[in-house]
Structures are given as structure tokens and as C-alpha cells.
Amino acid sequence: MANFELKLPKMGESVAEATITSWLKDVGETIEADEAVLEIATDKVDSEVPSEVDGVLLEKLFDVDDVVQVGQTIAIIKTEGGDTVEVKVAAAEPAKEAVKAAAEVAQTVVEAKETTEPVISSGDRFYSPLVKNIAKQEGISQSELDAISGTGKDGRVTKNDIKSYLQLRSSAPVAEVKTQPVVEQKAETKTAPSKSKSTPAPVVASGEDEIIEMTRMGKLISKHMVESVQTSAHVQSFIEADVTEIWNWRNKHKNSFKNREGENLTFTPIFMEAVAKALRDFPLMNISVQGDTIIKKKNINLGMAAALPDGNLIVPVIKNADQLNLLGMAKKVNDLANRARENKLSPDDIQGGTYTVTNVGTFGSIMGTPIINQPQVGILALGAIRKVPAVIETPQGDFIGIRYKMFMSHSYDHRVVNGALGGQFVKAVKDYLEAWDSNREI
């Protein structure tokens, strides 16, 4: 008998800890390799932690709602013997040809392992340590592994998926193709010390009051908002934009877009495109602060604040937003919004944002004072589009007309962004929106 320590794996860039939301196995239950043992939440995204070995759950080291650091041992699994790798034993007296062929294959794998690239979990593809080990042993390259269709949660590749792929590969005709097997990536993870839980203040309530426990996500949002206000010196600038041309253009194209692409054409990708252009014009809005230094971000990654059906908030990120055309932006916005509503975002989907946009107009608000999403230095709130009377200037004189207008509220960190920069940036967004080409195609 041997004991195996199940550790919390690295789930995404800059994710240092996770909250245990539920245990899927109880002490004494049998566990198969790559079977989910517990569910965790990493900064608003839920995921499963699979076992790397076959065995029996011997001990749980943490309870539900406990916060665990990446690399910490979360459970002990009792295994048979000390070797956790499944080995298929051949017949007692195999044919000499089979022995020779096996030796040649083994030698090829060993030689390839010395020069291969490691398999890594990136984007929306998370590979458990067991899957990585099987890929290493069987000589499966990163590109091969990325192409395997997963049947686990959120499309995760399971042990059965990779074994099915190996069966198909072994039954296929042999071709003279040099494959690049994989080696296990070794990473040194520094585990941060566990934070002690603070005792909540006593609740003063009368007998008729109802006391409601905050959800896990509600607690995270509350903590992040308070930290942001304590960190950044929030200042706001407000500006009104005339979006009549955009309103009319969308009405003209939304039905044909729906028929052609099978998706809705909303205002959001249009606004996101304008913000990305303004960030390119004013790169000092695309920064973060670290101590006494400023980090100027190379990529423009736009956070898109989205309200969930349960009332909570999540901010998926559009990576390299300035490199997308309007069609690409529309598809990315729809994809992230749909997966956010269905709770199918991966940890990488909410990482790496450099500036955030939130649409308060969805709920009828004409303006707001949004709180900065740390460690960024700015966030733009889009108000509701209203049909209002306005003064229209023409060469023949001024007159009153009906226009579609909206307010934009820009919150920025006054530690590093002065009023001139903050005002010029939001003015640039307004100018891009008002200069919309009504003859533009999508």
C-alpha cells in the first residue's frame, strides 16, 4: 500500500488559490484515475480536480469553502503498491518479431523525449497530470493532444479520451512520419501562506429581519471592490456621444447579419472597437501600477463586464482587441457573453485584462461611476441610448432635431492618470463613435 498526495494543480495564469465548492467523493470511496474528486472555484470560474491514480480516498485535508493555495495537498489517496502507472503485461513467450518491434519503438520514444517540447495547459485546454503522463509515455505531441476532442467538463480531455485516441492511432496504417513525443513540464510553484479567516462582525437584526449569507462569488466581488477603492484614487469624467448614425446602421444590418452569421449584432462590439482604437491612441491608459513603477502593457486586452442571471458579475477578456475587425469582435463578444451566462468560461478567459468596459445602460441607467478592475487604471461605463431633442448645427443654421445619444462615464486612477489624459481618452472614444461610416459593410 502507498499513499498519494493529491495537490491543487495550476489552473491558469496568475491564479494562486482556489475555493473548494464541493467534494464529489467521500472518505472510503473508490476513485479511478482521472476521475473528478472535488470541485473548486478559481476567481469566479468553476472547475474539477481529477485524481492522478486509482485508489481509495483516505483523507480530506480541507472542507467546503476553504481557500487552498496552488500546490497544496488537498487529499490523501491510498493506492495499491508504490507504482501508479498502469502497465499492460505481454504474453509469457512473445514472438521474436514482436519483441524486436517493441524495442525499436521504445528506443524511438526515448530518443525523441530528449528533444521534444513539453505539453502544457493553455487557453481553454486544461490537461490533468495523468493525461500529461500518458501523453509523455505514448509519444503524443502538443498538437496531437490539442486536437483530441474531450468529453470531460468544459471539453476537458480525460484518460478515456486519450486511450481511445491511442487505439485509433495504433489501428491506423503505419506511415513514415516523425512524431515529437512529449515530456513532462516541471515547474517550481511557490505556495503562498494560507490566509487566516477573519471573523465576521456580529449582525444586529430584529426578529422580523432575514439574514442572508453572501454567496462565494458575492464575497469575492465585495472583497475586490473594497480593495480597489482602497488602492486607487478614483476620479470620473463624463461625456455625451451622438450615436444616431450607429443606431440607424445597426437597424439596417442586424437582420441580414442574423441570417448570415446566426448571431445577434449588438452595440457592444461597436463600442469595444472604438475603445480599442482610443487605447491605441492613448497607450498610457493601457497600464498598471506596481509599487512605484508603471507597467505599460503591449497588448490591448479589453475586459467586458457581464451580469449573470443570479445577479453576480464576471469580466471575460477579449485578447488583442485592437487586432480584430468588427465581424471578429462581434463573434468574440457573443461567444464570451454566451459562455459567461452558461458558466462555461475557463480561467484563462478572465485573465490578462488591461482595460474594462461595462454597459450600465442595459438596466436603463444613463450614467454611473464604476469601480476600477484592479490592477488596471481605467474603466468605462456605457449609459443607455436615449432618443432626445438636440441642437443640430448646419451651414444653413442651427435647428432642433431628434437624435440618439448616450452618456459615457470614465473612472480612472488619479495616482497615474491626470484629468487631461482621462478626459482626452473618453473624448477620443466619443469622436470615433460620432465619425461612424453609415456605408460600412460587415
Coordinates of C-alpha atoms in Angstrom, one line a residue:
M1 CA 0.0 0.0 0.0
A2 CA 1.1 3.6 -0.7
N3 CA -0.4 7.0 0.0
F4 CA -0.7 9.5 -2.9
E5 CA -0.9 13.2 -2.1
L6 CA -3.5 15.0 -4.4
K7 CA -2.4 18.6 -4.9
L8 CA -4.2 21.6 -6.2
P9 CA -2.9 22.0 -9.8
K10 CA -2.1 25.2 -11.5
M11 CA -5.3 26.3 -13.3
G12 CA -4.4 29.4 -15.2
E13 CA -2.1 32.4 -15.5
S14 CA -1.7 34.3 -12.2
V15 CA -4.2 32.0 -10.4
A16 CA -2.7 31.4 -7.0
E17 CA -5.6 30.0 -5.0
A18 CA -9.0 28.4 -5.2
T19 CA -12.0 27.8 -3.1
I20 CA -13.4 24.3 -2.6
T21 CA -17.1 24.3 -3.5
S22 CA -17.9 20.7 -3.2
W23 CA -16.4 17.2 -2.6
L24 CA -17.6 14.7 -5.2
K25 CA -16.1 11.7 -3.3
D26 CA -16.3 10.8 0.4
V27 CA -13.7 9.1 2.6
G28 CA -13.6 5.4 1.8
E29 CA -14.9 5.7 -1.7
T30 CA -13.0 4.1 -4.6
I31 CA -11.5 6.5 -7.2
E32 CA -10.4 5.8 -10.7
A33 CA -7.5 7.6 -12.3
D34 CA -8.7 10.9 -14.0
E35 CA -12.0 10.8 -12.1
A36 CA -13.1 14.1 -10.6
V37 CA -12.6 14.2 -6.8
L38 CA -13.8 17.7 -6.0
E39 CA -15.0 20.9 -7.5
I40 CA -13.2 24.3 -7.0
A41 CA -13.7 27.9 -7.9
T42 CA -10.8 30.0 -9.1
D43 CA -11.6 33.7 -9.2
K44 CA -15.2 33.2 -10.4
V45 CA -14.6 30.2 -12.7
D46 CA -15.6 26.7 -11.6
S47 CA -13.6 23.6 -12.4
E48 CA -12.9 20.0 -11.3
V49 CA -9.8 18.4 -9.8
P50 CA -9.2 14.9 -11.1
S51 CA -7.3 12.1 -9.4
E52 CA -4.0 11.1 -11.0
V53 CA -4.2 7.5 -9.6
D54 CA -6.5 4.6 -8.9
G55 CA -7.2 4.1 -5.2
V56 CA -9.4 4.9 -2.2
L57 CA -9.9 8.3 -0.7
L58 CA -8.2 8.1 2.7
E59 CA -8.4 11.7 4.0
K60 CA -9.8 15.1 3.1
L61 CA -7.4 17.9 4.3
F62 CA -9.8 20.8 3.6
D63 CA -13.5 21.5 4.0
V64 CA -16.0 23.1 1.6
D65 CA -15.5 26.9 1.4
D66 CA -11.8 26.6 2.5
V67 CA -9.3 28.5 0.4
V68 CA -6.4 26.4 -0.9
Q69 CA -3.1 27.6 -2.4
V70 CA -1.8 26.2 -5.7
G71 CA 0.5 23.2 -4.9
Q72 CA -1.0 22.5 -1.5
T73 CA -2.1 18.9 -0.7
I74 CA -5.9 18.7 -0.5
A75 CA -6.4 14.9 -0.1
I76 CA -4.7 11.6 0.6
I77 CA -5.5 8.7 -1.7
K78 CA -4.5 5.1 -0.8
T79 CA -3.1 3.2 -3.7
E80 CA -2.2 -0.4 -4.4
G81 CA 1.6 -0.7 -4.2
G82 CA 4.0 2.1 -4.9
D83 CA 3.7 2.3 -8.7
T84 CA 0.7 4.3 -10.0
V85 CA 1.4 3.7 -13.7
E86 CA -0.8 1.0 -15.4
V87 CA 1.3 -1.4 -17.3
K88 CA -0.1 -4.0 -19.8
V89 CA 1.9 -7.3 -19.4
A90 CA 2.6 -9.1 -22.6
A91 CA 2.3 -12.9 -23.2
A92 CA 4.9 -15.1 -21.5
E93 CA 6.6 -16.0 -24.7
P94 CA 6.0 -13.4 -27.4
A95 CA 7.3 -13.8 -30.9
K96 CA 10.8 -12.6 -31.6
E97 CA 9.5 -10.1 -34.2
A98 CA 7.1 -8.5 -31.6
V99 CA 10.0 -8.2 -29.1
K100 CA 12.2 -6.6 -31.7
A101 CA 9.5 -4.2 -32.9
A102 CA 8.7 -3.2 -29.3
A103 CA 12.3 -2.5 -28.6
E104 CA 12.7 -0.3 -31.7
V105 CA 9.6 1.7 -30.7
A106 CA 10.8 2.1 -27.2
Q107 CA 14.2 3.3 -28.4
T108 CA 12.5 5.9 -30.7
V109 CA 10.4 7.2 -27.9
V110 CA 13.4 7.5 -25.6
E111 CA 15.4 9.4 -28.2
A112 CA 12.5 11.7 -29.1
K113 CA 11.9 12.6 -25.4
E114 CA 15.3 14.3 -25.2
T115 CA 14.4 16.9 -27.8
T116 CA 10.6 17.3 -27.5
E117 CA 8.6 20.3 -26.4
P118 CA 6.6 19.8 -23.2
V119 CA 2.8 19.5 -23.1
I120 CA 1.3 22.5 -21.3
S121 CA -2.2 23.6 -20.3
S122 CA -3.0 26.8 -22.1
G123 CA -6.1 28.8 -23.2
D124 CA -9.2 26.8 -22.6
R125 CA -7.4 23.4 -22.7
F126 CA -6.5 22.1 -19.2
Y127 CA -4.7 18.7 -19.1
S128 CA -4.5 16.8 -15.8
P129 CA -1.2 15.4 -14.7
L130 CA -2.4 11.9 -15.6
V131 CA -3.2 12.9 -19.2
K132 CA 0.2 14.6 -19.4
N133 CA 1.9 11.4 -18.2
I134 CA 0.1 9.2 -20.7
A135 CA 1.0 11.6 -23.5
K136 CA 4.6 11.5 -22.4
Q137 CA 4.7 7.7 -22.3
E138 CA 2.9 7.2 -25.6
G139 CA 4.8 9.9 -27.5
I140 CA 1.8 12.2 -28.2
S141 CA 2.8 15.7 -29.3
Q142 CA 1.2 19.0 -28.1
S143 CA -0.5 19.5 -31.4
E144 CA -2.0 15.9 -31.3
L145 CA -3.2 16.4 -27.8
D146 CA -4.8 19.8 -28.6
A147 CA -6.7 18.1 -31.5
I148 CA -8.3 15.4 -29.3
S149 CA -12.0 16.1 -28.5
G150 CA -12.6 16.0 -24.8
T151 CA -15.6 14.5 -23.1
G152 CA -14.9 15.9 -19.6
K153 CA -16.3 19.0 -18.1
D154 CA -15.8 22.1 -20.4
G155 CA -14.3 19.8 -23.0
R156 CA -11.5 18.5 -20.8
V157 CA -9.5 15.6 -22.2
T158 CA -9.9 12.6 -19.9
K159 CA -8.0 9.3 -19.5
N160 CA -10.6 7.5 -21.6
D161 CA -10.4 10.1 -24.4
I162 CA -6.6 9.8 -24.7
K163 CA -6.8 6.0 -24.6
S164 CA -9.4 6.0 -27.3
Y165 CA -7.2 8.2 -29.4
L166 CA -4.3 5.8 -28.9
Q167 CA -6.4 2.8 -30.0
L168 CA -7.4 4.7 -33.2
R169 CA -3.8 5.7 -33.8
S170 CA -2.5 2.2 -33.4
S171 CA -5.1 0.7 -35.8
A172 CA -4.2 3.3 -38.5
P173 CA -1.8 2.4 -41.3
V174 CA 1.8 3.0 -40.4
A175 CA 3.3 6.0 -42.2
E176 CA 6.9 7.3 -42.2
V177 CA 6.2 10.3 -40.0
K178 CA 8.5 11.7 -37.4
T179 CA 6.4 12.5 -34.3
Q180 CA 7.5 14.6 -31.4
P181 CA 6.7 12.8 -28.1
V182 CA 6.2 14.9 -25.1
V183 CA 8.0 15.3 -21.8
E184 CA 6.5 16.4 -18.5
Q185 CA 6.9 20.1 -17.8
K186 CA 8.4 20.7 -14.4
A187 CA 7.5 23.9 -12.8
E188 CA 8.6 25.3 -9.4
T189 CA 5.5 26.6 -7.7
K190 CA 5.9 28.8 -4.7
T191 CA 3.0 28.3 -2.4
A192 CA 1.7 31.4 -0.7
P193 CA 0.9 31.1 3.0
S194 CA -2.7 30.4 3.8
K195 CA -4.7 33.4 4.9
S196 CA -6.5 33.1 8.1
K197 CA -10.2 33.6 8.0
S198 CA -11.4 36.9 9.5
T199 CA -14.3 36.7 12.0
P200 CA -17.4 38.5 10.6
A201 CA -18.8 41.3 12.7
P202 CA -22.0 40.5 14.7
V203 CA -25.2 41.1 12.8
V204 CA -27.7 43.4 14.5
A205 CA -31.2 42.4 13.4
S206 CA -34.7 42.4 14.8
G207 CA -36.9 39.3 15.0
E208 CA -38.6 40.2 11.7
D209 CA -35.4 40.7 9.7
E210 CA -34.0 38.0 7.4
I211 CA -30.2 37.3 7.5
I212 CA -28.9 36.1 4.1
E213 CA -25.5 34.5 3.8
M214 CA -23.4 36.0 0.9
T215 CA -22.5 33.6 -1.9
R216 CA -18.9 32.7 -2.6
M217 CA -18.9 34.9 -5.7
G218 CA -20.6 37.7 -3.8
K219 CA -17.8 37.6 -1.1
L220 CA -15.1 37.7 -3.8
I221 CA -16.7 40.7 -5.6
S222 CA -17.2 42.5 -2.3
K223 CA -13.5 41.9 -1.4
H224 CA -12.2 43.0 -4.8
M225 CA -14.4 46.2 -4.8
V226 CA -13.2 47.3 -1.4
E227 CA -9.6 46.6 -2.2
S228 CA -9.9 48.7 -5.4
V229 CA -11.4 51.7 -3.7
Q230 CA -8.6 51.5 -1.0
T231 CA -5.9 51.2 -3.7
S232 CA -6.9 53.6 -6.5
A233 CA -7.8 57.3 -6.2
H234 CA -11.0 57.2 -8.3
V235 CA -11.9 60.2 -10.5
Q236 CA -14.6 60.4 -13.1
S237 CA -15.1 62.2 -16.4
F238 CA -18.4 62.3 -18.2
I239 CA -19.2 62.9 -21.9
E240 CA -22.2 62.6 -24.2
A241 CA -22.0 61.0 -27.6
D242 CA -24.4 61.2 -30.5
V243 CA -24.8 57.7 -31.8
T244 CA -27.6 58.3 -34.3
E245 CA -25.6 57.0 -37.3
I246 CA -24.7 53.8 -35.4
W247 CA -28.3 53.3 -34.3
N248 CA -29.5 53.6 -37.9
W249 CA -26.7 51.5 -39.3
R250 CA -27.3 48.6 -36.9
N251 CA -31.0 48.6 -37.7
K252 CA -30.2 48.4 -41.3
H253 CA -27.8 45.4 -40.9
K254 CA -28.9 43.4 -37.9
N255 CA -31.4 41.2 -39.7
S256 CA -29.0 40.3 -42.6
F257 CA -26.2 39.7 -40.0
K258 CA -28.5 37.3 -38.1
N259 CA -29.5 35.4 -41.2
R260 CA -25.9 35.1 -42.4
E261 CA -24.0 34.5 -39.1
G262 CA -26.7 33.0 -36.9
E263 CA -25.8 35.5 -34.2
N264 CA -27.2 38.9 -33.0
L265 CA -25.4 42.1 -33.9
T266 CA -25.4 44.2 -30.8
F267 CA -24.0 47.6 -30.0
T268 CA -21.2 46.2 -27.7
P269 CA -18.7 45.2 -30.5
I270 CA -19.0 48.7 -32.0
F271 CA -18.3 50.3 -28.7
M272 CA -15.4 47.9 -28.0
E273 CA -13.8 48.7 -31.3
A274 CA -13.9 52.4 -30.5
V275 CA -12.4 51.9 -27.1
A276 CA -9.6 49.7 -28.5
K277 CA -8.8 52.4 -31.1
A278 CA -8.7 55.1 -28.3
L279 CA -6.4 52.9 -26.2
R280 CA -4.0 52.7 -29.2
D281 CA -4.1 56.5 -29.4
F282 CA -3.5 56.9 -25.6
P283 CA -1.3 54.0 -24.5
L284 CA -0.8 55.5 -21.0
M285 CA -4.4 54.4 -20.3
N286 CA -3.4 50.8 -21.0
I287 CA -1.1 50.5 -18.0
S288 CA -1.0 49.1 -14.5
V289 CA 0.8 50.2 -11.3
Q290 CA 3.2 48.1 -9.3
G291 CA 4.6 49.8 -6.3
D292 CA 6.4 52.9 -7.6
T293 CA 6.6 51.7 -11.2
I294 CA 4.3 51.8 -14.1
I295 CA 3.9 48.8 -16.4
K296 CA 2.9 49.8 -19.9
K297 CA 1.0 46.9 -21.5
K298 CA 2.0 45.8 -25.0
N299 CA -1.4 44.1 -25.8
I300 CA -4.8 45.7 -25.6
N301 CA -7.0 43.2 -23.8
L302 CA -10.5 44.5 -23.1
G303 CA -12.5 43.3 -20.1
M304 CA -16.2 43.0 -20.8
A305 CA -18.2 43.2 -17.6
A306 CA -21.2 40.9 -17.8
A307 CA -24.1 40.5 -15.4
L308 CA -25.0 36.8 -14.7
P309 CA -28.6 35.6 -14.2
D310 CA -28.0 35.2 -10.4
G311 CA -27.1 38.9 -10.2
N312 CA -23.4 38.4 -9.9
L313 CA -20.7 39.9 -12.2
I314 CA -18.0 38.4 -14.3
V315 CA -15.4 40.1 -16.6
P316 CA -14.3 37.9 -19.5
V317 CA -11.4 39.3 -21.6
I318 CA -11.2 40.0 -25.3
K319 CA -7.5 39.4 -26.0
N320 CA -5.7 41.7 -28.6
A321 CA -8.9 43.6 -29.2
D322 CA -7.3 46.2 -31.4
Q323 CA -6.4 43.5 -33.9
L324 CA -10.0 42.3 -34.5
N325 CA -12.2 43.6 -37.3
L326 CA -15.8 44.3 -36.5
L327 CA -17.0 40.8 -37.5
G328 CA -14.3 39.2 -35.4
M329 CA -15.2 41.5 -32.5
A330 CA -18.9 40.7 -32.7
K331 CA -18.3 36.9 -32.7
K332 CA -15.9 37.2 -29.7
V333 CA -18.3 39.3 -27.7
N334 CA -21.2 36.9 -28.4
D335 CA -19.0 33.8 -27.6
L336 CA -17.8 35.2 -24.2
A337 CA -21.2 36.5 -23.3
N338 CA -22.9 33.2 -24.0
R339 CA -20.3 31.1 -22.2
A340 CA -20.5 33.5 -19.2
R341 CA -24.2 33.0 -18.9
E342 CA -23.8 29.2 -19.1
N343 CA -20.9 29.2 -16.6
K344 CA -18.5 27.7 -19.2
L345 CA -15.7 30.3 -19.0
S346 CA -12.2 28.9 -18.4
P347 CA -9.7 30.6 -16.0
D348 CA -7.8 32.0 -19.0
D349 CA -10.9 33.7 -20.3
I350 CA -10.9 36.1 -17.3
Q351 CA -7.1 36.7 -17.1
G352 CA -4.9 39.4 -18.6
G353 CA -7.3 42.3 -19.0
T354 CA -5.7 45.8 -19.4
Y355 CA -8.9 47.9 -19.5
T356 CA -12.6 47.3 -18.8
V357 CA -15.9 48.3 -20.3
T358 CA -19.2 47.9 -18.5
N359 CA -22.6 48.5 -20.0
V360 CA -24.8 50.1 -17.3
G361 CA -27.3 51.1 -19.9
T362 CA -28.6 47.5 -20.1
F363 CA -30.5 48.2 -16.9
G364 CA -31.7 51.7 -18.0
S365 CA -29.1 53.7 -16.2
I366 CA -27.9 56.8 -18.2
M367 CA -24.6 57.0 -16.4
G368 CA -22.6 55.6 -13.5
T369 CA -19.4 55.7 -11.5
P370 CA -17.8 52.3 -12.0
I371 CA -15.1 50.9 -9.7
I372 CA -11.8 50.1 -11.4
N373 CA -11.0 46.5 -12.0
Q374 CA -7.5 46.1 -10.4
P375 CA -4.7 46.2 -11.4
Q376 CA -6.0 48.3 -14.3
V377 CA -6.2 52.1 -14.2
G378 CA -9.5 52.8 -16.0
I379 CA -13.0 51.5 -16.7
L380 CA -15.7 53.0 -19.0
A381 CA -19.4 52.8 -18.2
L382 CA -21.8 53.0 -21.2
G383 CA -25.1 54.5 -20.5
A384 CA -28.5 53.8 -22.1
I385 CA -29.1 55.1 -25.6
R386 CA -31.9 57.7 -25.4
K387 CA -33.9 59.5 -28.1
V388 CA -33.7 63.1 -27.2
P389 CA -34.2 66.6 -28.7
A390 CA -30.8 68.2 -29.7
V391 CA -29.4 71.2 -31.3
I392 CA -28.1 70.3 -34.8
E393 CA -25.5 72.7 -36.3
T394 CA -25.6 73.0 -40.1
P395 CA -24.1 75.6 -42.6
Q396 CA -27.6 76.9 -43.0
G397 CA -28.0 77.5 -39.3
D398 CA -29.0 75.6 -36.1
F399 CA -32.2 73.7 -35.7
I400 CA -33.8 71.2 -33.2
G401 CA -33.9 67.6 -34.2
I402 CA -34.4 64.1 -32.6
R403 CA -31.1 62.3 -32.0
Y404 CA -30.0 59.1 -30.3
K405 CA -27.5 60.0 -27.6
M406 CA -25.7 58.2 -24.7
F407 CA -23.5 59.2 -21.7
M408 CA -20.1 57.6 -21.1
S409 CA -18.7 57.7 -17.6
H410 CA -14.9 57.2 -17.3
S411 CA -13.4 56.2 -14.0
Y412 CA -9.6 56.3 -13.8
D413 CA -6.8 56.1 -11.2
H414 CA -5.7 59.6 -10.4
R415 CA -2.4 58.3 -9.0
V416 CA -1.1 57.9 -12.5
V417 CA -3.8 59.3 -14.8
N418 CA -4.4 63.1 -14.6
G419 CA -7.6 64.8 -15.7
A420 CA -6.3 65.8 -19.1
L421 CA -5.4 62.2 -20.1
G422 CA -8.6 60.8 -18.6
G423 CA -10.8 63.4 -20.4
Q424 CA -8.9 63.2 -23.8
F425 CA -9.3 59.4 -23.8
V426 CA -13.0 59.4 -23.4
K427 CA -13.3 62.3 -25.9
A428 CA -11.5 60.1 -28.4
V429 CA -14.0 57.3 -27.9
K430 CA -16.8 59.8 -28.5
D431 CA -15.1 61.0 -31.7
Y432 CA -14.7 57.5 -33.1
L433 CA -18.4 56.8 -32.4
E434 CA -19.7 60.0 -33.9
A435 CA -17.5 59.6 -37.0
W436 CA -19.2 56.3 -37.8
D437 CA -19.3 55.4 -41.5
S438 CA -23.0 54.7 -42.3
N439 CA -21.9 52.9 -45.6
R440 CA -19.7 50.5 -43.7
E441 CA -20.1 46.8 -44.5
I442 CA -19.7 43.9 -42.1

